[in-house]
Coordinates of C-alpha atoms (C1' of nucleotides) in Angstrom, one line a residue:
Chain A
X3 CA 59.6 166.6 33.5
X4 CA 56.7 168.3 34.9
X5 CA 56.8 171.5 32.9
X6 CA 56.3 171.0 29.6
X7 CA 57.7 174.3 27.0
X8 CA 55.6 173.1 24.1
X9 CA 52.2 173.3 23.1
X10 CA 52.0 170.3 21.4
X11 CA 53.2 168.2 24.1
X12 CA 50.9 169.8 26.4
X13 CA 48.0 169.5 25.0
X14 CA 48.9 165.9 23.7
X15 CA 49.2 165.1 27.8
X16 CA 46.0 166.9 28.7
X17 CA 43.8 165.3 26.0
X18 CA 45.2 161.8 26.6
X19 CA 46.8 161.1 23.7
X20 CA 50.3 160.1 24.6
X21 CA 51.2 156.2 25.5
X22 CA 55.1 155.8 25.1
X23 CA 57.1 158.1 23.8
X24 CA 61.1 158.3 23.1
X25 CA 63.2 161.3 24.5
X26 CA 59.9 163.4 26.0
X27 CA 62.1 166.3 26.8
X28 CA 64.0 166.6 23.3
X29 CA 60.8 166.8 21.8
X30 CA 59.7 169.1 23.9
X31 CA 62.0 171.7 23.5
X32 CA 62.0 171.1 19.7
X33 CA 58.6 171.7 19.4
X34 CA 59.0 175.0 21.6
X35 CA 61.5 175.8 19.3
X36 CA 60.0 175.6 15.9
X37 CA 58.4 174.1 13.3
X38 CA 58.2 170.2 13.8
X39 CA 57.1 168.0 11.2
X40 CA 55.6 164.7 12.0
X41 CA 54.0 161.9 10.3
X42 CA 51.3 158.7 10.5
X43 CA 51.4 156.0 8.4
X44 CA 48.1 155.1 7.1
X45 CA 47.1 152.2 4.8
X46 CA 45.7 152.2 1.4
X47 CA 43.5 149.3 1.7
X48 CA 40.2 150.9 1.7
X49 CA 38.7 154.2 0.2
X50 CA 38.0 155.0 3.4
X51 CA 39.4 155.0 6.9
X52 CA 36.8 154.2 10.0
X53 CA 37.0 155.3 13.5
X54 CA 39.6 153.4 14.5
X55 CA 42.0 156.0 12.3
X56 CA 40.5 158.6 14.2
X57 CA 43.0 159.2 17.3
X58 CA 45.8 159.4 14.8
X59 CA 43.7 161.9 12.7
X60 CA 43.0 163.7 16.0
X61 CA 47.1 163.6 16.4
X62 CA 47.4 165.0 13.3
X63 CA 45.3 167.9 14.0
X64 CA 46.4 168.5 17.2
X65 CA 49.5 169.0 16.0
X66 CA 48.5 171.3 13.1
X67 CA 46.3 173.1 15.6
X68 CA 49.5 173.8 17.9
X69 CA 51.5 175.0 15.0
X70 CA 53.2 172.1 13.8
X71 CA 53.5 170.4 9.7
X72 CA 51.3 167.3 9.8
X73 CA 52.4 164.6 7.1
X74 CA 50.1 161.8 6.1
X75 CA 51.9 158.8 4.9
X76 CA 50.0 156.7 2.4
X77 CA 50.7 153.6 2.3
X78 CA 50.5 152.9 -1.1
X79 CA 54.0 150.9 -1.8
X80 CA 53.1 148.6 1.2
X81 CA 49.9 148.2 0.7
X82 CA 50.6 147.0 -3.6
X83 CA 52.3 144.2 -1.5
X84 CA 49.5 143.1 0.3
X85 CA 49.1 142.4 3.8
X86 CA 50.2 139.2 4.9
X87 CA 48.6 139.0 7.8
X88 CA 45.3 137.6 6.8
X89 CA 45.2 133.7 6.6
X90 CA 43.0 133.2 3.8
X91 CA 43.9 133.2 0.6
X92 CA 41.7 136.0 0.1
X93 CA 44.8 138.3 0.6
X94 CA 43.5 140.4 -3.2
X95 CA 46.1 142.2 -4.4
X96 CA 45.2 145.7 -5.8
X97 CA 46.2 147.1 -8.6
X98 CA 47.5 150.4 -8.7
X99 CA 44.2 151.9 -9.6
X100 CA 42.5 150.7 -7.2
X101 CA 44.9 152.1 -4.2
X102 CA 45.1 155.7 -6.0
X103 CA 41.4 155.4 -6.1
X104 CA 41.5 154.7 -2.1
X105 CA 44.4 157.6 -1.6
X106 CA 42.1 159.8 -3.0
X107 CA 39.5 158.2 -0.9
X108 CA 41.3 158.9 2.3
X109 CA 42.7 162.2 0.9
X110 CA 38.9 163.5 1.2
X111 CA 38.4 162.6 4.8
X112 CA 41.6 164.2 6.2
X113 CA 40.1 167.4 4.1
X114 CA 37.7 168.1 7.1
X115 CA 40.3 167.5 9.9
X116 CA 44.0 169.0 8.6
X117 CA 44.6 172.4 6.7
X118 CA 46.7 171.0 2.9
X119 CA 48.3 173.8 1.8
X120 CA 52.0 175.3 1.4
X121 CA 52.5 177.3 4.4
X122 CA 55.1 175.9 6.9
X123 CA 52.1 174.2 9.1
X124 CA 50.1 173.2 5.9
X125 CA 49.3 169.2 5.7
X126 CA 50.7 167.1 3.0
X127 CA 50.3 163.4 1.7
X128 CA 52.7 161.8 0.4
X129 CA 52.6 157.8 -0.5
X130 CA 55.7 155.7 0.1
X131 CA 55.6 154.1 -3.2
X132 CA 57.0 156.8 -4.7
X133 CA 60.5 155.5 -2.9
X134 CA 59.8 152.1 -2.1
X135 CA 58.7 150.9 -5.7
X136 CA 62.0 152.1 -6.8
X137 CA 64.4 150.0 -4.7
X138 CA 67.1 148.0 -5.5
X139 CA 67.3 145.0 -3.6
X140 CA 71.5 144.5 -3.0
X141 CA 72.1 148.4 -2.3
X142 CA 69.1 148.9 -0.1
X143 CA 70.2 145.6 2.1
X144 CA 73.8 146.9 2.3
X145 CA 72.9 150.9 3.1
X146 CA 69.7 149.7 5.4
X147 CA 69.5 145.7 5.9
X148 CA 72.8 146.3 7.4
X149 CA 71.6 148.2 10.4
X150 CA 68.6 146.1 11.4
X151 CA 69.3 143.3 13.6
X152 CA 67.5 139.7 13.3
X153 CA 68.0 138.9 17.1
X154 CA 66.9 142.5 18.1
X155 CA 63.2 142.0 15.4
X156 CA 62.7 138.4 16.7
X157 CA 61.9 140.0 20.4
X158 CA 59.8 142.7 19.3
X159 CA 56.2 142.0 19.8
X160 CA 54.4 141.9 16.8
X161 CA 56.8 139.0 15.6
X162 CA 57.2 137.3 19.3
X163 CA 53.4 136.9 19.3
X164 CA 53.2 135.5 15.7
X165 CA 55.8 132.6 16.7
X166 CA 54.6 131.8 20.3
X167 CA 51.1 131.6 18.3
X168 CA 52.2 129.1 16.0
X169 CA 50.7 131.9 13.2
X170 CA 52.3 132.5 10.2
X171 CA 54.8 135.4 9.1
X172 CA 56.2 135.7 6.1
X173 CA 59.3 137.0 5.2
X174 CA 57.6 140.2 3.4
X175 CA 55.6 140.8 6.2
X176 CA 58.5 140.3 8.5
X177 CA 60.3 143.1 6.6
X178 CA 57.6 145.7 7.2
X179 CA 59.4 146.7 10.0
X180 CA 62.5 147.8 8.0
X181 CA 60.4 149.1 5.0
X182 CA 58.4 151.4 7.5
X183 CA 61.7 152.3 9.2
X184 CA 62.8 153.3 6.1
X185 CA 59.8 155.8 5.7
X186 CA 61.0 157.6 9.0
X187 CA 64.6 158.1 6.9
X188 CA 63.1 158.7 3.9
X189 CA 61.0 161.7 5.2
X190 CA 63.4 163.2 7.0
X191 CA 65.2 163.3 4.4
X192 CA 63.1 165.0 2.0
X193 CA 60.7 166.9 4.3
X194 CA 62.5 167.3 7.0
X195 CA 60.1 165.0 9.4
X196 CA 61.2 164.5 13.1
X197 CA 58.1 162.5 14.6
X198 CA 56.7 159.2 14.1
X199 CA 53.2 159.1 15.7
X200 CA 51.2 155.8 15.8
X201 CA 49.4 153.6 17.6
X202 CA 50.4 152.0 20.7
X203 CA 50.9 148.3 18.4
X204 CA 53.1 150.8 16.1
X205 CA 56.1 151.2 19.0
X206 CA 58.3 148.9 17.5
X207 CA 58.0 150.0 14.2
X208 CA 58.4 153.5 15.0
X209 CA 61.5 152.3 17.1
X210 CA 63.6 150.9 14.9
X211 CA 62.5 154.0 12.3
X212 CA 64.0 156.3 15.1
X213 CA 67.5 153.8 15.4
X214 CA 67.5 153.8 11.9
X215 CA 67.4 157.7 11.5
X216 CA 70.5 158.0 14.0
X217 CA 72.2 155.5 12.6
X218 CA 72.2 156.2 8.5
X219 CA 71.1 159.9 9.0
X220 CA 72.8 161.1 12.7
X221 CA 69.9 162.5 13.5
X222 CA 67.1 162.8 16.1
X223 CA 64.3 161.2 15.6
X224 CA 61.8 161.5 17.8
X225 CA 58.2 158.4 18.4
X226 CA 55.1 159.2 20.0
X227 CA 52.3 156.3 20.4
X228 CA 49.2 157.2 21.4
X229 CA 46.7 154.5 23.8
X230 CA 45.0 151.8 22.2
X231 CA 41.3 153.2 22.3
X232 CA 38.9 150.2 23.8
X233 CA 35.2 151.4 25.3
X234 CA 34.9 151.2 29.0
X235 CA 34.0 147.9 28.8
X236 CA 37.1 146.6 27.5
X237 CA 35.9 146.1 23.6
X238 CA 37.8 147.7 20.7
X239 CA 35.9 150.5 19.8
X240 CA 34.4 150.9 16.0
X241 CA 31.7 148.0 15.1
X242 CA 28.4 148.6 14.9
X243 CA 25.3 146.4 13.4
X244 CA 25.9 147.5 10.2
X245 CA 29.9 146.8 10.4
X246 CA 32.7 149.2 10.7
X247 CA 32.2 152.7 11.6
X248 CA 33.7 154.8 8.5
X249 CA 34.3 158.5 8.5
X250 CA 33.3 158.5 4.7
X251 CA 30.0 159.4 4.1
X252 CA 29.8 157.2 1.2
X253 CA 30.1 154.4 3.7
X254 CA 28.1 155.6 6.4
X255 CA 25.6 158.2 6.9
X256 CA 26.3 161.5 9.1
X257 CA 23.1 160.1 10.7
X258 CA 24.5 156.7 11.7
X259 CA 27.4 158.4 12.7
X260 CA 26.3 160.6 15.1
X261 CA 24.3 157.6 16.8
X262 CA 27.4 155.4 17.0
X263 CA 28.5 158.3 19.3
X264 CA 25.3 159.3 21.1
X265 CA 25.6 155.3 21.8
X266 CA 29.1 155.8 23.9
X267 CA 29.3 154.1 27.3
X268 CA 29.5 156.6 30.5
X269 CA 32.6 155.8 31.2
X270 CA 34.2 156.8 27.9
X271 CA 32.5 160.2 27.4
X272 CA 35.0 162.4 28.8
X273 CA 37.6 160.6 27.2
X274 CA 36.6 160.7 23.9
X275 CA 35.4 164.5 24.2
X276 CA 39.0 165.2 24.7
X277 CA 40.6 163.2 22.3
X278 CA 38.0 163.6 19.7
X279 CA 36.5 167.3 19.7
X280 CA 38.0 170.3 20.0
X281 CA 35.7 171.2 23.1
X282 CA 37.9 173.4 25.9
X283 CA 38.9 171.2 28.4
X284 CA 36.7 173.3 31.2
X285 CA 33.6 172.9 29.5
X286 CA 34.7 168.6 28.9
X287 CA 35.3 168.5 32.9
X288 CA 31.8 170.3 33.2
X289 CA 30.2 167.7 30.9
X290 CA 31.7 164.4 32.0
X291 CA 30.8 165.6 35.6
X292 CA 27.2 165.3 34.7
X293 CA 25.2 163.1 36.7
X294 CA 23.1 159.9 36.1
X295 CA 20.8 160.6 33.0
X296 CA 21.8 163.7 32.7
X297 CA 25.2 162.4 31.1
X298 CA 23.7 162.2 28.0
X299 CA 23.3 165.4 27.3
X300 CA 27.3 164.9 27.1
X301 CA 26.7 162.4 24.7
X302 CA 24.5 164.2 22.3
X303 CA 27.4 166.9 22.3
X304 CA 29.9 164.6 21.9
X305 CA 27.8 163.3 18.6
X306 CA 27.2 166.5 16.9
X307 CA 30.8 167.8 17.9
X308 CA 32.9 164.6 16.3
X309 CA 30.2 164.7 13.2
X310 CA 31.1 168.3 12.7
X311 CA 34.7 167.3 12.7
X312 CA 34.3 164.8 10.3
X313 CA 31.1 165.5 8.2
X314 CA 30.7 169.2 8.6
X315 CA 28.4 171.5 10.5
X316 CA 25.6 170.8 8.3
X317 CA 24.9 167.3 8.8
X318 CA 26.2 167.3 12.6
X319 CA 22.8 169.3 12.6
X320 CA 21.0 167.3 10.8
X321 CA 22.0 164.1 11.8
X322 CA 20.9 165.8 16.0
X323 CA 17.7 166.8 14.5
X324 CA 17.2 163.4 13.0
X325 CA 17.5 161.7 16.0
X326 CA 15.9 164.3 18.2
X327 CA 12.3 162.9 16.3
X328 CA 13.0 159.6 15.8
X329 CA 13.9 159.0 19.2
X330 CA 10.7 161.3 20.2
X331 CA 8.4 159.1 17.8
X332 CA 8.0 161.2 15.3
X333 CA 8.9 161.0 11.3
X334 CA 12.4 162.8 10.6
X335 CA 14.1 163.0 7.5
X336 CA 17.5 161.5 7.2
X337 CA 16.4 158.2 8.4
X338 CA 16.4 155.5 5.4
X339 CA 12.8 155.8 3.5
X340 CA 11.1 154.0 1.0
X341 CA 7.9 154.4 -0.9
X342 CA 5.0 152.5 -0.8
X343 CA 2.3 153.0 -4.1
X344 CA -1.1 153.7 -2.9
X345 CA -3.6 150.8 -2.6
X346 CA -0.4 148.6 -2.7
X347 CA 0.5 146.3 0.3
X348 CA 4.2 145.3 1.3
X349 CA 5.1 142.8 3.9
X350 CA 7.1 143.6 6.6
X351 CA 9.9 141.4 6.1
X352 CA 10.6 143.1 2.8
X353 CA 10.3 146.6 4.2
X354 CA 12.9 145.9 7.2
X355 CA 14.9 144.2 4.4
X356 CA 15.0 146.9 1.8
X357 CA 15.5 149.8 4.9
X358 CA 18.3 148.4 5.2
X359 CA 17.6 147.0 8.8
X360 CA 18.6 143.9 8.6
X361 CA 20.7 141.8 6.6
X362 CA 18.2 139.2 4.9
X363 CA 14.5 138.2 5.3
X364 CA 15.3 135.3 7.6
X365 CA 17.1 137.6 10.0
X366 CA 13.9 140.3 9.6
X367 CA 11.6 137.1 10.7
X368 CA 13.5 136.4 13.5
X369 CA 13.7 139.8 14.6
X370 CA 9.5 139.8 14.6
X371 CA 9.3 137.0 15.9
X372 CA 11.5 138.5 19.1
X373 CA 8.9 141.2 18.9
X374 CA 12.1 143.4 18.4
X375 CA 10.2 145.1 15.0
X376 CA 7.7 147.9 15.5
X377 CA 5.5 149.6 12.8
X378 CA 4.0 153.0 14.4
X379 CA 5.4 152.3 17.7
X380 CA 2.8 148.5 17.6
X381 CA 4.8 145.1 17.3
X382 CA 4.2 143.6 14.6
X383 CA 2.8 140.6 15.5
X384 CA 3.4 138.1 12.9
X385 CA 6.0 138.0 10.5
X386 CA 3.2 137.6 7.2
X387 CA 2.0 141.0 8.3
X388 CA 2.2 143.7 5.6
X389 CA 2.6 147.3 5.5
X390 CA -0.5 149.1 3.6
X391 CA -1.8 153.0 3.0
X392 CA -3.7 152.4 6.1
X393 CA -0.9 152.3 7.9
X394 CA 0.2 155.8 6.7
X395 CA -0.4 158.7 8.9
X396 CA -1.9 161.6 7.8
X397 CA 1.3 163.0 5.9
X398 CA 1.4 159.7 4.3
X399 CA 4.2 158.2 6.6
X400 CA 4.4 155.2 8.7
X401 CA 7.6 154.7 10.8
X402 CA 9.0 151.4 11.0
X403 CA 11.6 150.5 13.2
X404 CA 14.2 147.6 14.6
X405 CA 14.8 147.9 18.4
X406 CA 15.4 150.8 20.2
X407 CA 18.1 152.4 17.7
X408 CA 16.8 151.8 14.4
X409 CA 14.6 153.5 12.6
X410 CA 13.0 154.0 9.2
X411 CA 10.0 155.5 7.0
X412 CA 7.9 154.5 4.4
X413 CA 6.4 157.1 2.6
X414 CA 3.3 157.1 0.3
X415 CA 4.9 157.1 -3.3
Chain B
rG14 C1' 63.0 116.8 -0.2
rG15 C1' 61.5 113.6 4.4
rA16 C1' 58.3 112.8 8.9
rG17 C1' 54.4 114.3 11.8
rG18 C1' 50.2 117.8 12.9
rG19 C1' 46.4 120.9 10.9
rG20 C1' 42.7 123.7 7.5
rU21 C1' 35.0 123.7 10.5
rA22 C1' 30.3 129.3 10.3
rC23 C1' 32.4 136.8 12.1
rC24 C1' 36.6 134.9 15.7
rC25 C1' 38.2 130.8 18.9
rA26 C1' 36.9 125.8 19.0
rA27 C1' 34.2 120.8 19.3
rG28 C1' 32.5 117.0 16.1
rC29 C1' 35.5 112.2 13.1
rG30 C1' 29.7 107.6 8.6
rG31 C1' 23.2 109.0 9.7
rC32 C1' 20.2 112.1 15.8
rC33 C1' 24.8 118.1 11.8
rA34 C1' 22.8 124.1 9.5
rA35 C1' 26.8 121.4 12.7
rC36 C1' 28.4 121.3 20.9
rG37 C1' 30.7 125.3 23.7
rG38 C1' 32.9 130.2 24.3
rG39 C1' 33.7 135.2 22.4
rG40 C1' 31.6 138.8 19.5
rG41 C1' 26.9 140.6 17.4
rC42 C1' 21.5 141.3 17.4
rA43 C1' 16.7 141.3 19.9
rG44 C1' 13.6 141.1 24.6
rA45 C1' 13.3 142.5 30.0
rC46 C1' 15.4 146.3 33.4
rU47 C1' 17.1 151.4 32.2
rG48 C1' 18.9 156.8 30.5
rU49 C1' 19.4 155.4 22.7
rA50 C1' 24.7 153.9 29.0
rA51 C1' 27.0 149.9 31.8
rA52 C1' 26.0 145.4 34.6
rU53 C1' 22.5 141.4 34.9
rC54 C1' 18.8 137.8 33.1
rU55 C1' 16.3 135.5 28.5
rG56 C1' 16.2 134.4 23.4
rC57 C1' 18.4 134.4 18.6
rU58 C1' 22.9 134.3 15.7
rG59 C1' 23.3 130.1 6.9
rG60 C1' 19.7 131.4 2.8
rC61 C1' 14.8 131.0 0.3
rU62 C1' 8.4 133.3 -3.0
rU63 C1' 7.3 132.1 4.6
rA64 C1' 8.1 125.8 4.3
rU65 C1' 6.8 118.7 9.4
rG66 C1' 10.1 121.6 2.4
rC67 C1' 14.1 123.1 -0.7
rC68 C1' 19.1 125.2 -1.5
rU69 C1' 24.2 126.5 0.1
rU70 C1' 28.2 125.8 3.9
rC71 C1' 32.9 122.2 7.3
rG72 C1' 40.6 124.1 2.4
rU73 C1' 39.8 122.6 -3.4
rA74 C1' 38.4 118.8 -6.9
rG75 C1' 36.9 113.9 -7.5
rG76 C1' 35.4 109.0 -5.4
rU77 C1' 33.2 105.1 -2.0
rU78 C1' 28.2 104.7 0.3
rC79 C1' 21.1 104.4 0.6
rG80 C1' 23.6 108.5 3.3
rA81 C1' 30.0 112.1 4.5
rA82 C1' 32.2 117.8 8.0
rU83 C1' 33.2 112.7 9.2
rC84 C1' 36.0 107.1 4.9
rC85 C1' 39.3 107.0 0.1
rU86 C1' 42.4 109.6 -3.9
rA87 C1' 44.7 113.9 -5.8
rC88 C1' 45.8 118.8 -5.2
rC89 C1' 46.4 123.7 -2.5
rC90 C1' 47.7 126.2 2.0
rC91 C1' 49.5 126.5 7.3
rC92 C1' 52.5 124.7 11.6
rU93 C1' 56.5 121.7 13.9
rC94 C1' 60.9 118.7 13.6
rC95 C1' 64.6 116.7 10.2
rA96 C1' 67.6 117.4 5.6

RNA sequence: GGAGGGGUACCCAAGCGGCCAACGGGGGCAGACUGUAAAUCUGCUGGCUUAUGCCUUCGUAGGUUCGAAUCCUACCCCCUCCA
């Protein structure tokens, strides 16, 4: 199977994205033939989706990009259930407001990365409730409880783990599997979809959707899981200071998001150029080849590439030229600011609080005291100093900032 | 329904009447070294009008005690075995 007929697979293989995947070759020469439609499940529990969405949004794209129908599944009749999975009781459930308010959420961020439209490759969303809600218990169990097998779901992973860890699982959570096979029917059924694509932790699920399809449907169904995406050094990829790394910019600034890139390990950067920008795969080789320091010229790429993806050309440029000064010393817009009345005085503590640079004042007082807090590129000292119009340049700034990667103005008001 | 085990800070996990804002590890943050990298070393990792002070936190609500995460009672939740 060294040739592959189909652009999609291809360029899945070169870019990295492919983990496991059933029947390679019938895939293959589907996707050489025509058309394939092919769907991620996503879930409605946020209005937004953070980075660790992002290789299945990439897979998404790639396969819009190589002239396939993407499908976004919202998971909006799982998610009314609630995830089980959380011990606490703090398991909210939300109301049906509150997930179409997160569809459309979501809906905004796979704007920027898939095409929506009605031509045969045009994106769509669709959200499961609209055929799970309507179930009815006795005839769903006899025309699909019927196929699934206890002693075949109490081997598969995601359940074996639970019971060898003593953690809980519920029977609704232990159903999932079923419910999200019965997407895979569901869509082929009504859009025609071939291909579940997921996450490596998804192989399970997407199995028994494919079983499922050839069982109640006799059809091929083909599953594709991409890598689980850690950094080089082994952690899962997405947290930052401030928490998850969204792709809405309601949640996070284009200029944070740049910097959580610009901030990727060495080892990861030709990785994540592949997977995550569109960037030829010549000029990615080129980049990641790039020696010592020099490699983070890659990185800077790699930062304004995956925020034009996801935020837009605009503030990919922005967000560069914003950390182009900061990092120089200078005052650059785009950075968090706050105003300071002249002849007034403000101490530090409050400043790095209301920037936004650290969580409370007893965490902005330790960080002094570490002499990790700089005010014009000076410690500050103590942590009763204050911030006055004497400390304003001549433009009426002063730059304040929290280590190496945080930074923030004050400007005269 | 019965018996036993358990619910501790972001996660894991000690503590089992005062020395507990609570050991240790992970994660995170800061400092040093660097390249806004990794690795390594060091420090920090409840909050407060800045304090040998106060407030909140050890499943929930009460109680005992000068004093409780630690003892008692009730309740909720989880796990295991039995029915």
């Amino acid at each position: 199977m060294t040739e592959l007929k189909s652009d999609f697979l291809r360029v899945l293989t070169e870019r990295g994205y492919i983990h496991q995947q059933t029947d390679a070759a019938g895939l293959d020469s589907q996707a050489a033939a025509g058309v394939v439609s092919a769907y991620i499940g996503f879930d409605a529990t946020a209005d937004s989706l953070h980075v660790g969405s992002l290789v299945q949004i990439m897979l998404l794209r790639r396969l819009q990009q190589t002239g396939h129908r993407p499908i976004v599944l919202m998971g909006g009749g799982t998610t009314k259930v609630g995830d089980p999975s959380g011990r606490d009781e703090s398991r909210q459930l939300l109301t049906d407001e509150q997930i179409n308010a997160n569809i459309a959420g979501i809906r905004e961020i796979f704007a920027h990365f898939l095409r929506f439209d009605d031509s045969p490759t045009g994106a769509i969303m669709v959200n499961n409730d609209d055929w799970l809600s309507g179930l009815m218990y006795i005839p769903f169990l006899r025309d699909i409880g019927r196929h699934f097998s206890i002693n075949r779901m109490l081997t598969m992973d995601s359940v074996k783990l639970r019971l060898e860890r003593e953690q809980p699982l519920s029977f609704l959570e232990f159903n999932y599997m079923i419910l999200q096979g019965y997407d895979f029917v569901e869509l082929n059924k009504r859009y025609g979809c071939t291909l579940q694509m997921g996450g490596s932790d998804q192989w399970g699920n997407i199995l028994q959707g494919v079983e499922l399809g050839r069982r109640v449907r006799g059809r091929d169904l083909f599953g594709l899981t991409s890598p689980l995406i850690t950094t080089g050094s082994g952690a899962k990829m997405g947290k930052t200071a401030s928490g998850a790394v969204w792709l809405s910019d309601r949640r996070l600034s284009a200029y944070d998001y740049w910097q959580f890139w610009r901030n990727t390990e060495d080892n990861d950067v030709g990785r994540f150029l592949r997977m995550f920008t569109d960037l030829p795969l010549a000029e990615i080789a080129r980049l990641e080849q790039l020696p010592g320091a020099e490699i983070n010229e890659a990185k800077k790429i790699l930062a304004t590439e995956t925020t034009r993806l996801c935020r837009g050309d605009e503030a990919a440029r922005e967000a560069a030229g914003t950390a182009a000064k900061a990092f120089a010393g200078a005052a650059a817009d785009g950075l968090p600011t706050m105003t300071l009345d002249s002849g007034a005085q403000i101490p530090v503590l409050e400043a790095v609080v209301a920037l936004g640079m650290a969580a409370s004042k007893s965490e902005a007082r330790r960080l002094i005291d570490q002499g990790g807090v700089k005010l014009n590129d000076q410690p500050v000292q103590s942590s009763t100093a204050t911030i006055s119009s004497a400390d304003l340049d001549e433009r009426g700034t002063a730059r304040l900032a929290v280590g190496k990667k945080r930074h923030g103005l004050i400007k005269r008001g």
